[in-house]
Amino acid sequence: AGLDQGICLNAPPINLTGTPINGNWSGDPLVTAGGVFTPSSVGIHTLTYTIGSGSCLATDQKIITVYALPTVSVNDPSICAGSQATLTAAGALGQTPYTYSWSPAAGLSSTTGASVTTSPATSTSFTVTVSDTHSCTSTDVSSITVNPIPTVNAGNDVSICNGSGQNTLVGFSPANGTWSGTGVTSLGVFTPSTIGNVTLTYSVTQNGCTGTDQIIVTVINPTAANAGVD
């Protein structure tokens, strides 16, 4: 009946060859009389090859072990444009140890290993294949979402007189961002306290990605008024 062998679950059917030829196979519902074995059930399958009849009947047995498939799962990260994503695969079931391969190769730090990195410019996908010690495989797809960094305009540089009290900044976009820097509130109200240039930053966060822009506020002393001598 030939040598015992192992095969992965759901692999293509195999054609068994007994010697002498023209015998019949039996003993398991996964094999046909003509020797076509379909590995659709995990476990040990004992097959019998029979040839001849009556007192000339001869038999031999062959054991086929159908291995369970491993499984693999991988994360689906969301990153900001220009940032790096880490893809981490985790194998289970099957028979350890596992090996991992990734595709397509372009843009990946490596095509092997449980963890790889990439910095895609746009949203993209990578496929990981896990293989166990029996060379049985399974795949999963990591979908990476690349969010754009908001385009931010803090407005024009301005000059403000010292001692003028609270000044509300205008001309920034998009709305609902946050101001930071010396003398400014998060809502963009600036109160001068000293002469000179002050750099203020306007930040906007969308989908976890932050864009910034800056303006320079020049704080000057007001010109003293002189109406002349009485």
XYZ file of N, CA and C in Angstrom:
690
model
N 0.814 -1.212 0.000
C 0.000 0.000 0.000
C 0.847 1.261 0.000
N 2.144 1.159 0.125
C 3.037 2.314 0.147
C 3.301 2.800 1.545
N 4.131 3.814 1.627
C 4.544 4.331 2.924
C 3.440 5.177 3.553
N 3.415 5.185 4.885
C 2.524 6.096 5.593
C 2.921 7.541 5.276
N 1.957 8.454 5.380
C 2.270 9.837 5.072
C 1.333 10.783 5.808
N 1.727 12.051 5.838
C 0.898 13.094 6.416
C 0.522 14.107 5.357
N -0.631 14.757 5.555
C -1.116 15.730 4.591
C -1.953 16.772 5.340
N -1.971 17.980 4.832
C -2.706 19.052 5.492
C -4.191 18.983 5.157
N -4.995 19.376 6.120
C -6.439 19.430 5.927
C -6.782 20.282 4.708
N -7.727 19.773 3.913
C -8.242 20.481 2.731
C -7.222 20.682 1.629
N -6.126 19.915 1.679
C -5.196 19.919 0.549
C -5.875 19.250 -0.646
N -5.365 19.450 -1.847
C -5.967 18.779 -3.010
C -5.957 17.259 -2.829
N -6.951 16.558 -3.371
C -6.976 15.086 -3.278
C -5.699 14.477 -3.848
N -5.305 13.339 -3.285
C -4.104 12.654 -3.766
C -4.492 11.293 -4.343
N -3.752 10.871 -5.342
C -3.958 9.567 -5.974
C -2.987 8.562 -5.375
N -3.526 7.538 -4.725
C -2.703 6.513 -4.105
C -2.364 5.425 -5.128
N -1.159 4.899 -5.019
C -0.715 3.840 -5.936
C -0.256 2.639 -5.124
N -1.006 1.538 -5.229
C -0.589 0.300 -4.575
C 0.095 -0.622 -5.577
N 0.838 -1.569 -5.069
C 1.485 -2.565 -5.941
C 1.159 -3.962 -5.430
N 0.912 -4.916 -6.362
C 0.752 -4.677 -7.797
C -0.445 -3.766 -8.071
N -0.514 -3.201 -9.265
C -1.583 -2.282 -9.608
C -2.907 -3.025 -9.775
N -3.965 -2.208 -9.907
C -5.319 -2.713 -10.155
C -5.976 -3.336 -8.927
N -5.487 -2.976 -7.735
C -6.163 -3.418 -6.518
C -7.236 -2.417 -6.116
N -7.860 -2.663 -4.978
C -8.923 -1.798 -4.471
C -8.557 -1.227 -3.104
N -8.977 0.014 -2.897
C -8.756 0.681 -1.618
C -10.056 0.711 -0.818
N -9.923 0.610 0.508
C -11.098 0.636 1.380
C -10.666 1.009 2.793
N -11.637 0.992 3.706
C -11.309 1.191 5.118
C -11.592 2.572 5.655
N -11.901 3.533 4.769
C -12.146 4.896 5.248
C -13.028 5.614 4.245
N -14.010 6.397 4.710
C -14.906 7.081 3.775
C -14.214 8.150 2.937
N -12.973 8.520 3.283
C -12.289 9.564 2.523
C -11.546 9.034 1.306
N -11.528 7.687 1.122
C -10.813 7.112 -0.018
C -11.797 6.373 -0.921
N -11.566 6.497 -2.217
C -12.385 5.758 -3.179
C -11.723 4.415 -3.464
N -12.478 3.524 -4.047
C -11.925 2.211 -4.392
C -10.754 2.339 -5.347
N -10.796 3.395 -6.176
C -9.703 3.606 -7.128
C -8.494 4.286 -6.521
N -8.557 4.674 -5.248
C -7.381 5.217 -4.570
C -7.278 6.726 -4.549
N -8.407 7.431 -4.671
C -8.370 8.888 -4.543
C -8.731 9.245 -3.104
N -7.776 9.865 -2.411
C -7.975 10.224 -0.998
C -8.173 11.726 -0.895
N -9.279 12.123 -0.240
C -9.591 13.546 -0.051
C -9.403 13.906 1.421
N -8.412 14.740 1.748
C -8.101 15.046 3.156
C -9.048 16.096 3.741
N -10.281 15.709 3.980
C -11.291 16.658 4.453
C -11.617 16.508 5.929
N -10.922 15.637 6.634
C -11.184 15.421 8.051
C -9.880 15.175 8.788
N -9.667 15.935 9.879
C -8.436 15.802 10.663
C -8.431 14.471 11.404
N -7.250 13.852 11.444
C -7.116 12.622 12.219
C -6.259 11.583 11.508
N -6.250 10.381 12.075
C -5.479 9.260 11.525
C -6.427 8.370 10.733
N -6.097 8.139 9.475
C -6.957 7.368 8.586
C -6.198 6.119 8.123
N -6.744 4.968 8.475
C -6.118 3.698 8.103
C -6.794 3.162 6.843
N -6.021 3.039 5.785
C -6.529 2.604 4.492
C -6.024 1.193 4.189
N -6.865 0.402 3.549
C -6.495 -0.971 3.208
C -6.462 -1.138 1.691
N -5.342 -1.703 1.226
C -5.210 -1.987 -0.211
C -5.329 -3.501 -0.397
N -6.280 -3.904 -1.241
C -6.560 -5.328 -1.449
C -6.390 -5.684 -2.915
N -5.753 -6.842 -3.156
C -5.610 -7.324 -4.521
C -5.763 -8.840 -4.508
N -6.323 -9.370 -5.585
C -6.550 -10.812 -5.676
C -7.871 -11.208 -5.025
N -8.114 -12.507 -4.950
C -9.357 -13.006 -4.360
C -9.136 -14.408 -3.833
N -10.097 -14.863 -3.035
C -10.027 -16.222 -2.494
C -8.757 -16.455 -1.716
N -8.164 -17.603 -1.967
C -6.925 -17.940 -1.258
C -5.755 -17.096 -1.726
N -5.940 -16.387 -2.834
C -4.879 -15.496 -3.354
C -5.103 -14.040 -2.967
N -6.024 -13.799 -2.017
C -6.291 -12.441 -1.569
C -5.139 -11.942 -0.706
N -4.660 -10.724 -1.018
C -3.566 -10.116 -0.250
C -3.942 -8.681 0.094
N -3.581 -8.275 1.288
C -3.892 -6.910 1.722
C -2.676 -6.271 2.393
N -2.694 -4.949 2.369
C -1.696 -4.175 3.119
C -2.378 -2.878 3.549
N -1.843 -2.273 4.562
C -2.456 -1.047 5.066
C -1.496 0.140 4.981
N -2.102 1.296 4.863
C -1.372 2.569 4.795
C -2.080 3.544 5.717
N -1.308 4.260 6.518
C -1.879 5.265 7.421
C -1.600 6.662 6.875
N -2.663 7.419 6.728
C -2.532 8.818 6.334
C -3.014 9.688 7.497
N -2.143 10.568 7.954
C -2.491 11.497 9.025
C -2.832 12.848 8.408
N -4.052 13.313 8.663
C -4.473 14.618 8.167
C -4.275 15.639 9.289
N -3.421 16.614 9.025
C -3.061 17.603 10.040
C -4.041 18.782 10.043
N -4.351 19.263 11.247
C -5.161 20.478 11.372
C -4.376 21.679 10.869
N -5.076 22.627 10.284
C -4.416 23.822 9.772
C -4.144 24.809 10.902
N -3.031 25.527 10.826
C -2.824 26.621 11.772
C -3.754 27.785 11.418
N -3.905 28.704 12.323
C -4.616 29.950 12.038
C -3.669 31.106 12.304
N -3.968 32.259 11.724
C -3.142 33.441 11.952
C -4.046 34.670 11.988
N -3.716 35.585 12.873
C -4.416 36.860 12.938
C -3.389 37.980 12.952
N -3.746 39.118 12.361
C -2.831 40.258 12.279
C -3.625 41.532 12.529
N -2.973 42.520 13.109
C -3.643 43.781 13.444
C -3.884 44.630 12.195
N -4.814 45.578 12.325
C -5.152 46.520 11.257
C -4.894 47.936 11.771
N -3.655 48.420 11.674
C -3.325 49.705 12.290
C -3.854 50.899 11.498
N -4.039 51.997 12.224
C -4.391 53.282 11.628
C -3.293 54.267 11.998
N -2.672 54.905 10.989
C -1.534 55.780 11.236
C -1.745 57.119 10.538
N -0.897 58.077 10.882
C -0.890 59.366 10.201
C 0.129 59.324 9.061
N -0.140 60.092 8.029
C 0.779 60.149 6.885
C 2.184 60.484 7.369
N 3.157 59.717 6.879
C 4.542 59.917 7.279
C 4.964 59.132 8.497
N 4.016 58.455 9.144
C 4.343 57.655 10.328
C 4.587 56.199 9.957
N 5.090 55.444 10.910
C 5.407 54.032 10.701
C 4.358 53.145 11.358
N 3.961 52.097 10.655
C 3.023 51.114 11.194
C 3.760 49.821 11.508
N 3.401 49.189 12.612
C 3.944 47.884 12.980
C 2.858 46.838 12.808
N 3.158 45.829 11.999
C 2.223 44.731 11.764
C 2.695 43.527 12.563
N 1.814 42.967 13.384
C 2.177 41.844 14.243
C 1.209 40.696 14.023
N 1.758 39.552 13.612
C 0.950 38.357 13.352
C 1.084 37.380 14.511
N 0.001 36.654 14.765
C 0.000 35.654 15.845
C -0.605 34.359 15.320
N 0.194 33.295 15.306
C -0.278 31.992 14.862
C -0.897 31.208 16.003
N -1.767 30.285 15.654
C -2.398 29.415 16.649
C -2.754 28.097 15.975
N -3.098 27.102 16.805
C -3.469 25.764 16.336
C -2.333 25.155 15.511
N -2.650 24.153 14.690
C -1.589 23.507 13.935
C -0.528 22.950 14.860
N 0.711 22.955 14.393
C 1.831 22.412 15.158
C 2.976 23.402 15.157
N 3.328 23.919 16.343
C 4.454 24.848 16.438
C 5.766 24.114 16.157
N 6.845 24.842 15.787
C 6.943 26.298 15.681
C 6.373 26.818 14.358
N 6.034 28.126 14.355
C 5.485 28.748 13.169
C 6.559 29.568 12.456
N 6.387 29.710 11.145
C 7.145 30.692 10.380
C 6.148 31.590 9.661
N 6.572 32.827 9.403
C 5.683 33.817 8.803
C 6.328 34.404 7.551
N 5.502 34.658 6.547
C 5.966 35.350 5.354
C 4.942 36.408 4.967
N 5.448 37.532 4.426
C 4.607 38.687 4.125
C 4.701 39.052 2.654
N 3.608 39.570 2.124
C 3.595 40.053 0.746
C 2.544 41.160 0.608
N 2.739 42.066 -0.374
C 3.915 42.196 -1.230
C 5.116 42.700 -0.440
N 6.292 42.506 -0.987
C 7.516 42.844 -0.261
C 7.787 44.346 -0.245
N 7.316 45.068 -1.259
C 7.636 46.489 -1.385
C 7.144 47.274 -0.175
N 8.039 48.011 0.434
C 7.688 48.878 1.552
C 7.794 48.240 2.915
N 8.046 46.940 2.983
C 8.147 46.255 4.268
C 9.591 46.214 4.756
N 9.754 46.275 6.071
C 11.092 46.163 6.645
C 11.667 44.774 6.454
N 10.800 43.757 6.341
C 11.219 42.373 6.136
C 10.028 41.605 5.580
N 10.299 40.499 4.903
C 9.218 39.645 4.407
C 9.038 38.414 5.280
N 9.803 38.309 6.370
C 9.671 37.182 7.289
C 9.620 37.699 8.717
N 9.171 36.838 9.623
C 9.092 37.200 11.032
C 7.673 37.539 11.438
N 7.404 37.433 12.735
C 6.061 37.681 13.240
C 5.701 39.157 13.239
N 6.704 40.050 13.236
C 6.444 41.483 13.288
C 7.287 42.206 12.254
N 6.648 43.067 11.470
C 7.340 43.868 10.454
C 6.831 45.301 10.540
N 7.549 46.221 9.919
C 7.137 47.620 9.910
C 7.051 48.123 8.475
N 6.266 49.179 8.305
C 6.104 49.786 6.988
C 5.627 51.221 7.162
N 5.894 52.062 6.166
C 5.461 53.457 6.193
C 4.786 53.800 4.867
N 3.598 53.276 4.641
C 2.925 53.523 3.364
C 2.440 54.964 3.249
N 2.430 55.478 2.020
C 1.962 56.838 1.780
C 0.442 56.902 1.736
N -0.194 55.801 1.359
C -1.647 55.726 1.280
C -2.126 54.443 1.939
N -3.419 54.363 2.178
C -3.983 53.155 2.780
C -3.691 51.947 1.889
N -3.276 50.848 2.501
C -2.866 49.672 1.734
C -3.047 48.412 2.566
N -2.807 47.261 1.945
C -2.979 45.975 2.625
C -1.762 45.089 2.389
N -1.467 44.255 3.379
C -0.407 43.255 3.271
C -0.963 41.913 3.745
N -0.511 40.847 3.113
C -0.955 39.494 3.449
C 0.150 38.761 4.200
N -0.213 38.125 5.314
C 0.733 37.304 6.060
C 0.301 35.847 5.949
N 1.280 34.983 5.727
C 1.051 33.540 5.651
C 1.814 32.864 6.771
N 1.108 32.067 7.568
C 1.756 31.305 8.618
C 1.923 29.872 8.140
N 3.056 29.288 8.452
C 3.330 27.889 8.118
C 3.792 27.177 9.380
N 3.193 25.996 9.664
C 3.599 25.271 10.865
C 4.631 24.212 10.522
N 4.946 23.368 11.490
C 6.022 22.392 11.296
C 5.667 21.329 10.256
N 4.360 21.175 9.948
C 3.934 20.232 8.915
C 3.814 20.893 7.544
N 4.220 22.178 7.468
C 4.103 22.973 6.236
C 2.650 23.234 5.858
N 1.748 23.151 6.839
C 0.371 23.554 6.617
C 0.280 25.069 6.800
N -0.529 25.722 5.993
C -0.526 27.176 5.957
C -1.921 27.771 6.133
N -1.910 29.050 6.516
C -3.127 29.846 6.599
C -2.726 31.296 6.389
N -3.662 32.138 5.963
C -3.342 33.534 5.677
C -4.319 34.481 6.355
N -3.877 35.718 6.519
C -4.743 36.797 6.968
C -4.229 38.079 6.323
N -5.095 39.086 6.255
C -4.756 40.349 5.594
C -4.791 41.482 6.611
N -3.729 42.291 6.619
C -3.680 43.490 7.442
C -4.016 44.691 6.569
N -5.058 45.420 6.946
C -5.452 46.626 6.219
C -4.992 47.850 7.007
N -4.105 48.626 6.400
C -3.545 49.804 7.056
C -4.274 51.049 6.549
N -4.794 51.835 7.489
C -5.442 53.094 7.147
C -4.459 54.240 7.384
N -4.197 55.014 6.331
C -3.302 56.164 6.438
C -4.146 57.433 6.406
N -4.193 58.126 7.535
C -4.962 59.366 7.641
C -4.080 60.567 7.311
N -4.605 61.524 6.532
C -3.798 62.703 6.195
C -3.617 63.617 7.395
N -2.520 64.367 7.395
C -2.301 65.385 8.417
C -3.040 66.644 7.981
N -3.857 67.226 8.858
C -4.637 68.400 8.467
C -3.757 69.552 7.988
N -4.239 70.256 6.971
C -3.568 71.467 6.504
C -4.065 72.633 7.363
N -3.163 73.271 8.065
C -3.525 74.283 9.058
C -2.930 75.633 8.666
N -3.721 76.690 8.844
C -3.252 78.056 8.624
C -3.556 78.861 9.875
N -2.517 79.340 10.534
C -2.695 80.099 11.774
C -3.047 81.560 11.512
N -3.055 81.979 10.259
C -3.351 83.379 9.941
C -2.074 84.189 9.761
N -2.229 85.472 9.607
C -1.088 86.370 9.375
C -0.444 86.798 10.683
N 0.850 87.099 10.606
C 1.527 87.707 11.745
C 0.855 89.043 12.070
N 0.875 89.408 13.368
C 0.193 90.635 13.783
C 1.074 91.431 14.748
N 0.749 92.717 14.841
C 1.371 93.590 15.837
C 0.292 94.042 16.808
N 0.601 93.975 18.091
C -0.361 94.320 19.139
C 0.332 95.235 20.142
N -0.387 96.260 20.577
C 0.185 97.185 21.547
C 0.211 96.573 22.942
N 1.305 96.829 23.628
C 1.424 96.363 25.002
C 0.420 97.095 25.876
N -0.184 96.334 26.784
C -1.167 96.930 27.659
C -2.543 97.067 27.050
N -2.751 96.469 25.902
C -4.041 96.612 25.216
C -5.105 95.661 25.736
N -4.736 94.829 26.671
C -5.728 93.890 27.219
C -5.857 92.648 26.353
N -7.018 92.060 26.370
C -7.240 90.810 25.643
C -7.507 91.079 24.169
N -6.824 90.292 23.335
C -6.965 90.410 21.886
C -7.328 89.039 21.315
N -8.449 88.951 20.613
C -8.873 87.681 20.018
C -8.241 87.511 18.649
N -7.505 86.427 18.473
C -6.837 86.156 17.198
C -7.858 85.717 16.164
N -7.648 86.137 14.924
C -8.569 85.802 13.833
C -7.758 85.351 12.624
N -8.468 84.808 11.624
C -7.841 84.441 10.360
C -7.283 83.042 10.307
N -7.504 82.240 11.355
C -6.968 80.871 11.360
C -7.987 79.904 10.765
N -7.486 78.777 10.281
C -8.368 77.730 9.738
C -7.630 76.394 9.785
N -8.387 75.254 9.836
C -9.830 75.183 10.054
C -10.183 75.553 11.493
N -11.483 75.645 11.744
C -11.939 76.044 13.076
C -11.765 74.904 14.078
N -11.988 75.241 15.339
C -12.000 74.269 16.446
C -10.634 73.688 16.766
N -9.590 74.432 16.455
C -8.255 74.014 16.840
C -7.888 74.557 18.207
N -6.621 74.444 18.571
C -6.146 74.854 19.891
C -4.897 75.714 19.740
N -4.876 76.838 20.468
C -3.708 77.717 20.481
C -2.814 77.382 21.676
N -1.537 77.619 21.508
C -0.589 77.446 22.611
C 0.546 78.447 22.442
N 1.204 78.763 23.546
C 2.297 79.733 23.553
C 2.117 80.704 24.699
N 3.083 81.590 24.835
C 3.070 82.538 25.952
C 1.978 83.583 25.770
N 1.115 83.687 26.771
C 0.119 84.744 26.796
C -1.154 84.463 26.047
N -1.326 83.265 25.506
C -2.522 82.968 24.720
C -3.309 81.838 25.378
N -4.650 81.934 25.317
C -5.490 80.846 25.794
C -5.675 79.829 24.674
N -6.206 78.668 25.020
C -6.414 77.618 24.019
C -7.404 78.052 22.950
N -8.272 79.041 23.293
C -9.280 79.515 22.336
C -8.776 80.670 21.484
N -7.532 81.125 21.727
C -6.952 82.153 20.871
C -7.116 83.567 21.375
N -7.212 83.747 22.676
C -7.266 85.092 23.261
C -5.878 85.427 23.797
N -5.238 86.476 23.202
C -3.854 86.816 23.541
C -3.821 88.084 24.386
N -3.078 88.019 25.480
C -2.895 89.169 26.363
C -1.409 89.499 26.433
N -0.989 90.607 25.826
C 0.442 90.944 25.830
C 0.922 91.319 27.221
N 2.175 90.957 27.499
C 2.720 91.261 28.829
C 4.134 91.800 28.763
N 4.767 91.738 27.598
C 6.131 92.231 27.471
C 6.407 92.604 26.031
N 7.332 93.508 25.824
C 7.682 93.952 24.478
C 8.488 92.875 23.770
N 8.242 92.720 22.458
C 9.035 91.785 21.663
C 8.160 90.848 20.848
N 8.808 89.852 20.248
C 8.111 88.884 19.396
C 7.725 87.645 20.200
N 6.489 87.212 19.999
C 5.986 85.998 20.654
C 5.492 85.045 19.568
N 5.981 83.796 19.602
C 5.549 82.790 18.630
C 4.405 81.975 19.211
N 3.273 81.968 18.499
C 2.099 81.220 18.929
C 1.818 80.108 17.932
N 1.350 78.975 18.442
C 1.108 77.798 17.604
C -0.374 77.455 17.600
N -0.890 77.209 16.394
C -2.278 76.773 16.236
C -2.272 75.324 15.767
N -2.981 74.436 16.499
C -2.972 73.005 16.219
C -4.387 72.499 15.955
N -4.510 71.620 14.955
C -5.791 70.995 14.644
C -5.577 69.488 14.544
N -6.421 68.715 15.235
C -6.330 67.261 15.218
C -7.562 66.670 14.552
N -7.328 65.828 13.533
C -8.405 65.134 12.832
C -8.007 63.676 12.648
N -8.897 62.762 13.038
C -8.620 61.322 12.931
C -7.306 60.943 13.602
N -7.012 61.607 14.704
C -5.808 61.287 15.455
C -4.537 61.891 14.906
N -4.637 62.690 13.848
C -3.455 63.292 13.223
C -3.491 64.802 13.434
N -2.352 65.377 13.832
C -2.290 66.781 14.202
C -1.454 67.570 13.222
N -2.031 68.673 12.731
C -1.308 69.625 11.906
C -1.141 70.928 12.668
N -0.034 71.644 12.430
C 0.234 72.886 13.158
C 0.696 73.983 12.211
N 0.511 75.202 12.649
C 1.069 76.370 11.972
C 1.336 77.418 13.039
N 2.203 78.379 12.725
C 2.581 79.375 13.722
C 2.431 80.791 13.176
N 2.220 81.707 14.075
C 2.285 83.122 13.747
C 3.212 83.799 14.745
N 3.714 84.968 14.347
C 4.526 85.781 15.248
C 3.726 87.021 15.616
N 3.541 87.189 16.905
C 2.881 88.385 17.418
C 3.965 89.339 17.913
N 4.001 90.528 17.325
C 4.966 91.546 17.738
C 4.280 92.500 18.705
N 4.759 92.501 19.938
C 4.189 93.370 20.964
C 5.004 94.664 21.012
N 4.329 95.771 20.773
C 5.008 97.066 20.714
C 4.394 98.010 21.730
N 5.182 99.043 22.107
C 4.658 100.074 22.989
C 3.823 101.048 22.164
N 2.707 101.464 22.695
C 1.920 102.472 21.968
C 2.675 103.798 21.877
N 2.472 104.519 20.789
C 3.100 105.819 20.633
C 2.468 106.832 21.604
N 3.308 107.522 22.344
C 2.777 108.490 23.290
C 2.209 109.702 22.564
N 1.042 110.094 22.969
C 0.384 111.249 22.332
C 0.884 112.547 22.996
N 1.141 113.576 22.189
C 1.582 114.879 22.709
C 0.787 115.965 21.988
N -0.107 116.622 22.728
C -0.947 117.645 22.126
C -0.269 119.030 22.110
N 0.940 119.104 22.618
C 1.628 120.402 22.648
C 1.372 121.135 23.943
N 2.051 122.298 24.053
C 1.975 123.098 25.287
C 0.666 123.903 25.299
N 0.039 123.980 26.494
C -1.150 124.817 26.631
C -0.776 126.256 26.363
